[in-house]
Structure formats: C-alpha cells, structure tokens
Amino acid sequence: MSSKEKPTLGGTRIKTRKRNITIPLDPASFSDAVVQIYLDNAGDLELIARNIESSELDFSRYGDTFFEVIFIGGRTQPGTTKPDEGERHPYSIIECEPKREAILPSVIYIQKILRRRPFLIKYLENVMRRFLQSLEFFEENERKKLAIFTALAFSQKLSGLPPETVFQPLLTDNLVAKGLVLSFITDFFKEYLMDNSLDDLISILKRGRVEDNLLEFLPSAKRSAEGFAEHFTKEGLVPLVEYNAKKMFDVKLSEMKSSLTTEIAEETDIAEVIETVKHRIRDANLPDIEVVRILWDVIMDAVQWSGKNQQQNANSALRQVKTWAELLNTFCSTGKLELELIYKVQMQCYEDAKLMKLFPEIVRSLYDQDVLAEDTILYWFRKGTNPKGRQSFVKALEPFVNWLEEAEEEEE
C-alpha cells in the first residue's frame, strides 16, 4: 500500500460569520449626563448649548430623552409624561414662569441645537406630539407653558417644525370634551398674535389642516358659530371671530350655489327651487343681497353660450331670464334688491365681452317679466353709482328709458 499524504490546513483562510454587536440602549445614563450639564452651568442656556455641542453624547440614539430633559427636567417613563427615576434639573420649560420672556430663551436654545443637529427635529416632533396628546396629565399652568412654547416656536420659525405635529394630536375626543384643547389653543392664539398677523396665523392653521375646522376645538356643547364667537370675543380675539364668521359665510354661500346649480341644470320645478332658497336663507341667515347675486350667477352659468353667434347668445340669455323670472321675482322683493340685480347684470355684461351688447335686452326682459320695476330702472339710469361700463350701458339703454318716460307721460 502506498502511503497518502495527510491533508493540511496550511495557507487556508477560515471564514467566520460576522455578528452585529448591538450596544444596549441606556437612556438613563444619557439623561443623567445632560441633566448634569444643566446643573453644572446653573441653567445658563448659552453655556449649556456650548457644553452640549462639545460633548460626545449620542443624540442620534437618545433624541427623545434629550427633549424630555429640556421640557420637564429629566426623562419620562416610556410612552408617558410621568417622570422616571434618575437625576433632574430645575431649569426646564415646565418649571419656569408661564410668561413669554421666561420661555423664549428655551426656544432660541433649541433653535441653536437644531441648526447644528437638524436630525433632532423628528425627536422634537415625537416628544411634542406625546405631550400634546397627554394634556390632561399636566397642570393648568403647565399646559399654558406648553401653549406659549408652541406659539413662540412658530413665531421664531423653529427649524422644520410642521404645524400638523401640533394641531392634529389636539383633536382627540376626550381632550376636546374636557375643554383642555380649547384652553390650550386659546393661549396659543393669544401668544402667537402678539408678534404675528392674523394672516400668519391662518397660514399655520392651513398647513396644520385645521383652518376649515376651527369649531372642532370646542367641546360639543359649545360647538357652534355662536359658541365660537362668544368664547374668542371674550378672550379678545375679535379678528379671529370675524375671520371665522366670514369663512363660514363663504362656505354656506358656496353650498347654496352648488345646490342651486344642480337644481337649475336639472330644470327642477320653480316652486321647489324657491323653497330650497328660502330654507337655506333661514338656515344660514344669508343676506338678501347675496341671495340675489347668487341667483343671477347660477341662472346665467347654466346658459349654453355660443362663441361667436351674438344672436344665439341673446336668445339663450333672454330665454333663461324668462324661464326663471318667477325665482328672481320672489327674492327681488324691494327696490334696493332690484337695483342690486341691475348692478349684477351690469358687472357681468362689462366683464364678459360676449354679453357687452346684451345689457339693454336683458334689462328690458327683466322689466317685461315684472322682475324690475320702472322706477328702479329710471333710478339706475339717472343716479346709478357703479362706473364699470356705465357710460356705454346708459347710452345703450337710453331708447328703452325714453319709451318708459313717454309711456309714463301718456298715463298722466
């Protein structure tokens, strides 16, 4: 038998499986280290910011804990606002006076930190969202401090803080029902408007997707336009009350216009359309003048206009006036409203080139259908105040006015 050479491992690399070594989380030690920086510098935020900047703390792992220390002086128990074990400091936002001059330095301090470490914004969002969802666990003056901080954060344009982070967590049924959200948002509005315009506030509310739902901040028992106006007027926020009233008014007008557009397009019975308008007037307390304007817009919007055929346009417009004359007549119940209708016709004919020459024919048709009285037409002709196209429209209407005056003289 021939002897065989034994195998050897010489020169052979043995591959070993690499394992990820995970360093266990230690938020307690991180929190204690940040708290110590506060204590060592006696709450001087300028010095604290410098020490934070030069430290080797792992902010990418403990961002939430960092902002907990800023807000309440130490870390909280996981998922709550309750203090956890460990060191604490007395220079937190919650511990300061509920005044802007006491809280503003903390906002500026956070801004500095975020400029150096922009990735921390997501942790600030997390902590603010958790605190706002837990307003009931804070004392009344603590909630006010959070509201002031939030307002100042937006006033100072705190790096990247999205408004939806603030407003959406507030719309929690139990918080709204207890009136906590109304109290918080009132403090927020008052503080924010000290440095900013109402337009600035509305812009933030739009970005937070709550601009159209301001009543949702009120408990159900107060959730009405009257309740909103009463509360915020008492709090000195009259411009906000006026804005919301106009907003709701515009919404009701839009709803009425949409409903009428559908009914007229479907050629609904005039009596039914009249009842619809009356119901909406009662429900939304709409001014008569706005109703007249909407009626004319909707009636004319339903006309199938021709691009170039002027005679076809005239026939279509006059046919539409005749069809819906009873509707117009029902709500043009005074000379003032009749005059408003003429002004509306005047503006439409002035702004739409294809209708420019139809003004006298439309006015004549409205007169023939008993929508406009002779006195109203003569008043507009002699004393009308709207200058848009007036000179040419007066000249165009002159033959009809002469006819009216002659007929009046013959009757005398």
Tab-separated table of C-alpha atoms in Angstrom:
chain	number	residue	atom	x	y	z
A	1	MET	CA	0.000	0.000	0.000
A	2	SER	CA	1.231	3.450	-0.833
A	3	SER	CA	1.045	5.934	1.944
A	4	LYS	CA	-1.172	9.006	1.291
A	5	GLU	CA	-0.151	12.497	2.297
A	6	LYS	CA	-2.259	13.762	5.099
A	7	PRO	CA	-4.306	16.933	4.371
A	8	THR	CA	-3.142	20.149	5.991
A	9	LEU	CA	-4.813	23.443	6.753
A	10	GLY	CA	-1.725	25.453	5.939
A	11	GLY	CA	-2.451	28.593	3.847
A	12	THR	CA	-6.250	28.149	4.060
A	13	ARG	CA	-8.424	31.014	5.348
A	14	ILE	CA	-11.301	30.015	7.524
A	15	LYS	CA	-14.311	32.327	7.090
A	16	THR	CA	-16.226	33.176	10.220
A	17	ARG	CA	-19.736	34.625	10.332
A	18	LYS	CA	-19.755	38.274	11.309
A	19	ARG	CA	-22.172	39.266	14.009
A	20	ASN	CA	-23.582	42.730	14.626
A	21	ILE	CA	-22.738	43.743	18.120
A	22	THR	CA	-25.637	45.837	19.443
A	23	ILE	CA	-24.878	48.278	22.196
A	24	PRO	CA	-27.824	48.205	24.592
A	25	LEU	CA	-29.814	51.410	24.981
A	26	ASP	CA	-29.049	53.337	28.125
A	27	PRO	CA	-31.318	56.420	28.190
A	28	ALA	CA	-30.865	56.738	31.945
A	29	SER	CA	-27.141	57.439	31.668
A	30	PHE	CA	-27.725	59.822	28.746
A	31	SER	CA	-30.388	61.707	30.703
A	32	ASP	CA	-28.192	61.966	33.778
A	33	ALA	CA	-25.329	63.325	31.668
A	34	VAL	CA	-27.493	66.058	30.087
A	35	VAL	CA	-29.028	66.939	33.472
A	36	GLN	CA	-25.531	67.276	34.919
A	37	ILE	CA	-24.639	69.765	32.178
A	38	TYR	CA	-27.664	71.852	33.207
A	39	LEU	CA	-26.714	71.664	36.869
A	40	ASP	CA	-23.040	72.428	36.263
A	41	ASN	CA	-23.976	75.582	34.363
A	42	ALA	CA	-26.782	76.640	36.731
A	43	GLY	CA	-29.347	76.733	33.897
A	44	ASP	CA	-27.356	79.200	31.743
A	45	LEU	CA	-28.621	78.107	28.324
A	46	GLU	CA	-25.764	79.783	26.461
A	47	LEU	CA	-23.200	77.784	28.428
A	48	ILE	CA	-25.328	74.645	28.282
A	49	ALA	CA	-25.513	74.883	24.476
A	50	ARG	CA	-21.706	75.133	24.265
A	51	ASN	CA	-21.232	72.129	26.535
A	52	ILE	CA	-23.825	70.135	24.604
A	53	GLU	CA	-22.009	70.988	21.380
A	54	SER	CA	-18.621	69.839	22.682
A	55	SER	CA	-19.950	66.679	24.343
A	56	GLU	CA	-19.707	63.209	22.856
A	57	LEU	CA	-23.242	62.236	23.818
A	58	ASP	CA	-25.117	60.051	21.318
A	59	PHE	CA	-28.027	62.316	20.347
A	60	SER	CA	-28.967	60.130	17.397
A	61	ARG	CA	-29.988	57.334	19.808
A	62	TYR	CA	-31.466	59.401	22.614
A	63	GLY	CA	-33.134	62.339	20.867
A	64	ASP	CA	-36.458	61.795	22.636
A	65	THR	CA	-34.735	61.676	26.016
A	66	PHE	CA	-32.850	64.893	25.227
A	67	PHE	CA	-36.079	66.852	24.648
A	68	GLU	CA	-37.717	65.291	27.695
A	69	VAL	CA	-34.854	66.760	29.755
A	70	ILE	CA	-35.431	70.157	28.129
A	71	PHE	CA	-39.183	70.141	28.693
A	72	ILE	CA	-39.603	68.532	32.112
A	73	GLY	CA	-36.127	68.381	33.595
A	74	GLY	CA	-35.460	64.657	33.236
A	75	ARG	CA	-36.537	61.582	31.331
A	76	THR	CA	-40.065	60.211	31.428
A	77	GLN	CA	-41.336	56.703	31.756
A	78	PRO	CA	-41.634	55.080	28.312
A	79	GLY	CA	-44.661	56.359	26.379
A	80	THR	CA	-45.878	58.654	29.189
A	81	THR	CA	-45.312	62.080	30.674
A	82	LYS	CA	-44.577	60.707	34.144
A	83	PRO	CA	-41.054	61.350	35.481
A	84	ASP	CA	-38.787	58.319	35.578
A	85	GLU	CA	-36.016	57.591	38.035
A	86	GLY	CA	-32.752	59.494	37.691
A	87	GLU	CA	-31.283	62.947	38.034
A	88	ARG	CA	-33.435	66.022	37.368
A	89	HIS	CA	-32.787	69.753	36.993
A	90	PRO	CA	-34.994	72.756	37.895
A	91	TYR	CA	-34.424	74.770	34.686
A	92	SER	CA	-36.936	73.040	32.412
A	93	ILE	CA	-39.710	74.691	30.412
A	94	ILE	CA	-42.319	73.193	32.739
A	95	GLU	CA	-40.578	74.694	35.794
A	96	CYS	CA	-40.277	78.261	34.501
A	97	GLU	CA	-42.836	81.069	34.755
A	98	PRO	CA	-45.760	80.903	32.290
A	99	LYS	CA	-44.538	84.030	30.519
A	100	ARG	CA	-43.000	84.561	27.098
A	101	GLU	CA	-39.860	86.229	28.480
A	102	ALA	CA	-39.200	83.131	30.592
A	103	ILE	CA	-39.863	80.608	27.807
A	104	LEU	CA	-38.391	82.383	24.774
A	105	PRO	CA	-34.741	81.621	25.767
A	106	SER	CA	-35.544	77.889	25.646
A	107	VAL	CA	-36.975	78.272	22.135
A	108	ILE	CA	-33.849	80.086	20.956
A	109	TYR	CA	-31.672	77.466	22.686
A	110	ILE	CA	-33.473	74.626	20.878
A	111	GLN	CA	-33.132	76.526	17.607
A	112	LYS	CA	-29.359	76.628	18.067
A	113	ILE	CA	-29.219	72.911	18.812
A	114	LEU	CA	-31.327	72.093	15.732
A	115	ARG	CA	-29.134	74.174	13.445
A	116	ARG	CA	-26.146	72.044	14.424
A	117	ARG	CA	-28.096	68.789	14.591
A	118	PRO	CA	-31.090	69.101	12.203
A	119	PHE	CA	-31.844	65.385	12.508
A	120	LEU	CA	-33.134	66.106	16.043
A	121	ILE	CA	-36.295	67.776	14.684
A	122	LYS	CA	-38.010	64.383	14.364
A	123	TYR	CA	-37.379	63.741	18.064
A	124	LEU	CA	-38.797	67.142	18.986
A	125	GLU	CA	-41.901	66.248	16.961
A	126	ASN	CA	-42.210	62.927	18.786
A	127	VAL	CA	-41.992	64.489	22.242
A	128	MET	CA	-44.344	67.389	21.438
A	129	ARG	CA	-46.888	65.002	19.910
A	130	ARG	CA	-46.769	62.786	23.001
A	131	PHE	CA	-47.104	65.728	25.402
A	132	LEU	CA	-49.988	67.305	23.462
A	133	GLN	CA	-51.846	64.005	23.366
A	134	SER	CA	-51.414	63.852	27.146
A	135	LEU	CA	-52.516	67.383	28.100
A	136	GLU	CA	-54.814	66.004	30.789
A	137	PHE	CA	-51.795	64.794	32.779
A	138	PHE	CA	-50.335	68.304	33.026
A	139	GLU	CA	-51.419	71.005	35.451
A	140	GLU	CA	-53.275	74.018	34.093
A	141	ASN	CA	-50.253	76.346	34.313
A	142	GLU	CA	-48.068	73.643	32.715
A	143	ARG	CA	-50.458	73.415	29.768
A	144	LYS	CA	-50.229	77.176	29.411
A	145	LYS	CA	-46.427	76.958	29.286
A	146	LEU	CA	-46.651	74.343	26.534
A	147	ALA	CA	-49.034	76.609	24.594
A	148	ILE	CA	-46.707	79.597	24.947
A	149	PHE	CA	-43.717	77.497	23.910
A	150	THR	CA	-45.600	76.217	20.847
A	151	ALA	CA	-46.636	79.734	19.808
A	152	LEU	CA	-43.099	81.058	20.229
A	153	ALA	CA	-41.714	78.075	18.323
A	154	PHE	CA	-43.802	79.057	15.300
A	155	SER	CA	-43.097	82.769	15.775
A	156	GLN	CA	-39.369	82.041	15.763
A	157	LYS	CA	-39.852	79.645	12.830
A	158	LEU	CA	-38.265	76.799	14.733
A	159	SER	CA	-36.382	74.718	12.164
A	160	GLY	CA	-38.719	72.423	10.286
A	161	LEU	CA	-41.440	72.040	12.932
A	162	PRO	CA	-44.571	71.126	10.915
A	163	PRO	CA	-47.900	72.578	12.159
A	164	GLU	CA	-49.697	69.243	11.779
A	165	THR	CA	-47.428	67.916	14.540
A	166	VAL	CA	-49.140	70.358	16.887
A	167	PHE	CA	-52.726	70.609	15.749
A	168	GLN	CA	-53.626	67.073	14.729
A	169	PRO	CA	-52.797	65.449	18.115
A	170	LEU	CA	-55.047	68.011	19.812
A	171	LEU	CA	-58.156	66.789	18.004
A	172	THR	CA	-58.639	63.883	20.391
A	173	ASP	CA	-62.234	63.432	21.534
A	174	ASN	CA	-61.577	63.158	25.256
A	175	LEU	CA	-59.256	66.190	25.320
A	176	VAL	CA	-61.726	68.286	23.340
A	177	ALA	CA	-64.658	67.160	25.516
A	178	LYS	CA	-62.853	68.240	28.696
A	179	GLY	CA	-62.207	71.722	27.304
A	180	LEU	CA	-58.441	71.225	27.532
A	181	VAL	CA	-57.906	71.758	23.813
A	182	LEU	CA	-59.937	74.985	23.773
A	183	SER	CA	-57.911	76.345	26.688
A	184	PHE	CA	-54.610	75.355	25.053
A	185	ILE	CA	-55.483	76.713	21.612
A	186	THR	CA	-56.752	79.983	23.112
A	187	ASP	CA	-53.434	80.538	24.891
A	188	PHE	CA	-51.647	79.589	21.674
A	189	PHE	CA	-53.658	82.055	19.558
A	190	LYS	CA	-53.202	84.925	22.011
A	191	GLU	CA	-49.471	84.396	22.319
A	192	TYR	CA	-48.861	83.918	18.598
A	193	LEU	CA	-50.839	87.018	17.604
A	194	MET	CA	-48.696	89.200	19.858
A	195	ASP	CA	-45.906	89.036	17.257
A	196	ASN	CA	-47.703	87.946	14.104
A	197	SER	CA	-50.626	88.914	11.907
A	198	LEU	CA	-53.913	87.070	11.563
A	199	ASP	CA	-52.832	86.091	8.033
A	200	ASP	CA	-49.733	84.440	9.509
A	201	LEU	CA	-51.917	82.502	11.932
A	202	ILE	CA	-54.297	81.401	9.181
A	203	SER	CA	-51.321	80.218	7.127
A	204	ILE	CA	-50.185	77.987	10.008
A	205	LEU	CA	-53.717	76.660	10.515
A	206	LYS	CA	-53.938	75.819	6.810
A	207	ARG	CA	-50.641	73.945	6.915
A	208	GLY	CA	-51.900	72.150	10.011
A	209	ARG	CA	-55.067	71.148	8.092
A	210	VAL	CA	-57.429	72.686	10.654
A	211	GLU	CA	-58.278	76.035	9.070
A	212	ASP	CA	-61.652	74.763	7.867
A	213	ASN	CA	-62.486	73.052	11.166
A	214	LEU	CA	-61.882	75.622	13.899
A	215	LEU	CA	-65.135	74.682	15.626
A	216	GLU	CA	-63.692	71.231	16.332
A	217	PHE	CA	-61.517	72.760	19.036
A	218	LEU	CA	-64.690	73.461	21.041
A	219	PRO	CA	-66.464	70.887	23.234
A	220	SER	CA	-69.642	69.613	21.599
A	221	ALA	CA	-71.854	71.665	23.941
A	222	LYS	CA	-70.258	74.895	22.670
A	223	ARG	CA	-69.579	73.789	19.099
A	224	SER	CA	-71.444	76.421	17.110
A	225	ALA	CA	-70.700	79.696	15.375
A	226	GLU	CA	-72.287	81.495	18.321
A	227	GLY	CA	-70.236	79.500	20.844
A	228	PHE	CA	-67.030	80.213	18.909
A	229	ALA	CA	-67.804	83.926	18.703
A	230	GLU	CA	-68.751	84.190	22.379
A	231	HIS	CA	-65.601	82.445	23.627
A	232	PHE	CA	-62.996	84.159	21.466
A	233	THR	CA	-64.620	87.590	21.715
A	234	LYS	CA	-64.392	87.279	25.493
A	235	GLU	CA	-60.697	86.375	25.077
A	236	GLY	CA	-60.071	89.488	22.986
A	237	LEU	CA	-59.611	87.676	19.672
A	238	VAL	CA	-62.234	89.588	17.684
A	239	PRO	CA	-60.287	89.454	14.353
A	240	LEU	CA	-60.278	85.654	14.586
A	241	VAL	CA	-64.031	85.668	15.265
A	242	GLU	CA	-64.620	87.885	12.224
A	243	TYR	CA	-62.431	85.673	10.059
A	244	ASN	CA	-64.265	82.518	11.108
A	245	ALA	CA	-67.650	84.167	10.550
A	246	LYS	CA	-66.649	85.169	7.024
A	247	LYS	CA	-65.213	81.709	6.390
A	248	MET	CA	-68.444	80.012	7.453
A	249	PHE	CA	-70.474	82.553	5.497
A	250	ASP	CA	-68.477	81.811	2.336
A	251	VAL	CA	-68.950	78.079	2.871
A	252	LYS	CA	-72.726	78.498	3.205
A	253	LEU	CA	-72.853	80.654	0.079
A	254	SER	CA	-70.841	78.052	-1.809
A	255	GLU	CA	-73.137	75.255	-0.632
A	256	MET	CA	-76.202	77.227	-1.684
A	257	LYS	CA	-74.717	77.993	-5.088
A	258	SER	CA	-73.792	74.351	-5.627
A	259	SER	CA	-77.297	73.188	-4.695
A	260	LEU	CA	-78.975	75.740	-6.975
A	261	THR	CA	-76.637	74.912	-9.846
A	262	THR	CA	-77.736	71.293	-9.672
A	263	GLU	CA	-81.455	72.117	-9.450
A	264	ILE	CA	-81.369	74.590	-12.336
A	265	ALA	CA	-79.319	72.253	-14.520
A	266	GLU	CA	-81.891	69.525	-13.838
A	267	GLU	CA	-84.739	72.008	-14.543
A	268	THR	CA	-86.311	71.363	-11.165
A	269	ASP	CA	-89.785	72.806	-10.642
A	270	ILE	CA	-89.527	76.528	-9.791
A	271	ALA	CA	-91.691	76.190	-6.685
A	272	GLU	CA	-89.301	73.566	-5.312
A	273	VAL	CA	-86.268	75.717	-6.085
A	274	ILE	CA	-87.884	78.668	-4.302
A	275	GLU	CA	-88.423	76.549	-1.193
A	276	THR	CA	-84.798	75.397	-1.319
A	277	VAL	CA	-83.593	79.001	-1.372
A	278	LYS	CA	-85.917	80.012	1.477
A	279	HIS	CA	-84.721	77.084	3.580
A	280	ARG	CA	-81.061	77.965	3.061
A	281	ILE	CA	-81.713	81.623	3.855
A	282	ARG	CA	-83.294	80.634	7.164
A	283	ASP	CA	-80.649	78.042	7.961
A	284	ALA	CA	-77.609	80.180	7.124
A	285	ASN	CA	-79.062	83.638	7.812
A	286	LEU	CA	-77.935	84.800	4.374
A	287	PRO	CA	-78.355	88.498	3.434
A	288	ASP	CA	-80.928	89.181	0.714
A	289	ILE	CA	-78.368	90.985	-1.455
A	290	GLU	CA	-76.064	87.947	-1.526
A	291	VAL	CA	-79.006	85.732	-2.433
A	292	VAL	CA	-79.877	87.931	-5.426
A	293	ARG	CA	-76.267	87.877	-6.611
A	294	ILE	CA	-76.049	84.094	-6.334
A	295	LEU	CA	-79.367	83.585	-8.144
A	296	TRP	CA	-78.232	85.643	-11.121
A	297	ASP	CA	-74.843	83.899	-11.265
A	298	VAL	CA	-76.374	80.441	-11.182
A	299	ILE	CA	-79.053	81.253	-13.758
A	300	MET	CA	-76.536	82.718	-16.206
A	301	ASP	CA	-73.952	79.990	-15.586
A	302	ALA	CA	-76.493	77.465	-16.839
A	303	VAL	CA	-76.717	79.152	-20.258
A	304	GLN	CA	-75.040	77.328	-23.147
A	305	TRP	CA	-73.164	80.254	-24.663
A	306	SER	CA	-72.080	80.399	-28.300
A	307	GLY	CA	-68.556	81.507	-29.086
A	308	LYS	CA	-69.371	83.933	-31.909
A	309	ASN	CA	-73.119	83.868	-32.626
A	310	GLN	CA	-74.308	87.019	-30.861
A	311	GLN	CA	-77.953	86.490	-31.720
A	312	GLN	CA	-77.866	82.955	-30.352
A	313	ASN	CA	-76.349	84.268	-27.119
A	314	ALA	CA	-79.054	86.894	-26.857
A	315	ASN	CA	-81.807	84.344	-27.418
A	316	SER	CA	-80.291	81.957	-24.845
A	317	ALA	CA	-79.928	84.664	-22.192
A	318	LEU	CA	-83.444	86.028	-22.691
A	319	ARG	CA	-84.911	82.519	-22.681
A	320	GLN	CA	-83.157	81.827	-19.378
A	321	VAL	CA	-84.461	85.060	-17.850
A	322	LYS	CA	-87.991	84.219	-18.909
A	323	THR	CA	-87.720	80.635	-17.588
A	324	TRP	CA	-86.512	81.673	-14.113
A	325	ALA	CA	-88.231	85.060	-13.820
A	326	GLU	CA	-90.518	83.825	-11.042
A	327	LEU	CA	-87.486	82.754	-8.998
A	328	LEU	CA	-85.848	86.169	-9.403
A	329	ASN	CA	-89.105	87.988	-8.740
A	330	THR	CA	-89.628	86.104	-5.462
A	331	PHE	CA	-86.373	87.358	-3.972
A	332	CYS	CA	-86.061	90.773	-5.642
A	333	SER	CA	-88.750	91.964	-3.274
A	334	THR	CA	-87.646	95.591	-2.778
A	335	GLY	CA	-86.377	98.428	-4.928
A	336	LYS	CA	-82.949	98.081	-3.311
A	337	LEU	CA	-82.729	94.416	-4.309
A	338	GLU	CA	-83.938	95.188	-7.832
A	339	LEU	CA	-81.198	97.819	-8.107
A	340	GLU	CA	-78.662	95.268	-6.897
A	341	LEU	CA	-79.790	92.917	-9.660
A	342	ILE	CA	-79.231	95.631	-12.288
A	343	TYR	CA	-75.739	96.233	-10.894
A	344	LYS	CA	-75.099	92.491	-11.107
A	345	VAL	CA	-76.227	92.399	-14.748
A	346	GLN	CA	-74.105	95.482	-15.438
A	347	MET	CA	-70.967	93.865	-13.985
A	348	GLN	CA	-71.469	90.609	-15.882
A	349	CYS	CA	-72.015	92.392	-19.192
A	350	TYR	CA	-68.969	94.594	-18.521
A	351	GLU	CA	-66.659	91.684	-17.677
A	352	ASP	CA	-67.822	89.296	-20.417
A	353	ALA	CA	-67.228	90.597	-23.944
A	354	LYS	CA	-69.876	88.338	-25.499
A	355	LEU	CA	-72.537	89.904	-23.239
A	356	MET	CA	-71.478	93.542	-23.620
A	357	LYS	CA	-74.217	94.362	-26.139
A	358	LEU	CA	-76.926	92.373	-24.353
A	359	PHE	CA	-77.331	94.721	-21.389
A	360	PRO	CA	-80.375	96.656	-22.663
A	361	GLU	CA	-82.097	93.495	-23.886
A	362	ILE	CA	-81.640	91.735	-20.537
A	363	VAL	CA	-82.932	94.761	-18.608
A	364	ARG	CA	-85.926	95.009	-20.949
A	365	SER	CA	-86.656	91.283	-20.488
A	366	LEU	CA	-86.463	91.602	-16.682
A	367	TYR	CA	-88.906	94.503	-16.909
A	368	ASP	CA	-91.291	92.536	-19.141
A	369	GLN	CA	-91.216	89.635	-16.645
A	370	ASP	CA	-92.061	92.012	-13.749
A	371	VAL	CA	-88.709	91.387	-12.038
A	372	LEU	CA	-87.607	95.039	-12.393
A	373	ALA	CA	-89.905	97.953	-11.755
A	374	GLU	CA	-89.896	101.066	-13.928
A	375	ASP	CA	-88.796	103.282	-11.019
A	376	THR	CA	-85.759	101.068	-10.362
A	377	ILE	CA	-84.639	101.214	-13.988
A	378	LEU	CA	-85.054	105.001	-14.117
A	379	TYR	CA	-83.139	105.390	-10.842
A	380	TRP	CA	-80.225	103.351	-12.198
A	381	PHE	CA	-80.289	105.333	-15.448
A	382	ARG	CA	-80.191	108.710	-13.674
A	383	LYS	CA	-78.241	108.025	-10.458
A	384	GLY	CA	-76.532	104.640	-10.731
A	385	THR	CA	-73.209	104.616	-8.897
A	386	ASN	CA	-71.321	101.670	-10.428
A	387	PRO	CA	-68.924	103.183	-13.033
A	388	LYS	CA	-67.974	99.903	-14.763
A	389	GLY	CA	-69.157	100.346	-18.376
A	390	ARG	CA	-71.808	102.768	-17.191
A	391	GLN	CA	-71.376	105.320	-19.966
A	392	SER	CA	-71.874	102.810	-22.782
A	393	PHE	CA	-74.676	100.967	-20.951
A	394	VAL	CA	-76.587	104.197	-20.277
A	395	LYS	CA	-76.336	105.102	-23.934
A	396	ALA	CA	-77.497	101.625	-24.988
A	397	LEU	CA	-80.443	101.734	-22.575
A	398	GLU	CA	-81.490	105.257	-23.496
A	399	PRO	CA	-84.101	104.279	-26.162
A	400	PHE	CA	-85.845	101.989	-23.672
A	401	VAL	CA	-85.753	104.647	-20.960
A	402	ASN	CA	-87.217	107.206	-23.392
A	403	TRP	CA	-90.017	104.756	-24.124
A	404	LEU	CA	-90.685	104.322	-20.384
A	405	GLU	CA	-90.782	108.079	-19.828
A	406	GLU	CA	-93.110	108.635	-22.776
A	407	ALA	CA	-95.420	105.882	-21.558
A	408	GLU	CA	-95.425	107.485	-18.118
A	409	GLU	CA	-96.336	110.872	-19.595
A	410	GLU	CA	-99.189	109.368	-21.625
A	411	GLU	CA	-100.617	107.770	-18.475
A	412	GLU	CA	-100.593	111.144	-16.756
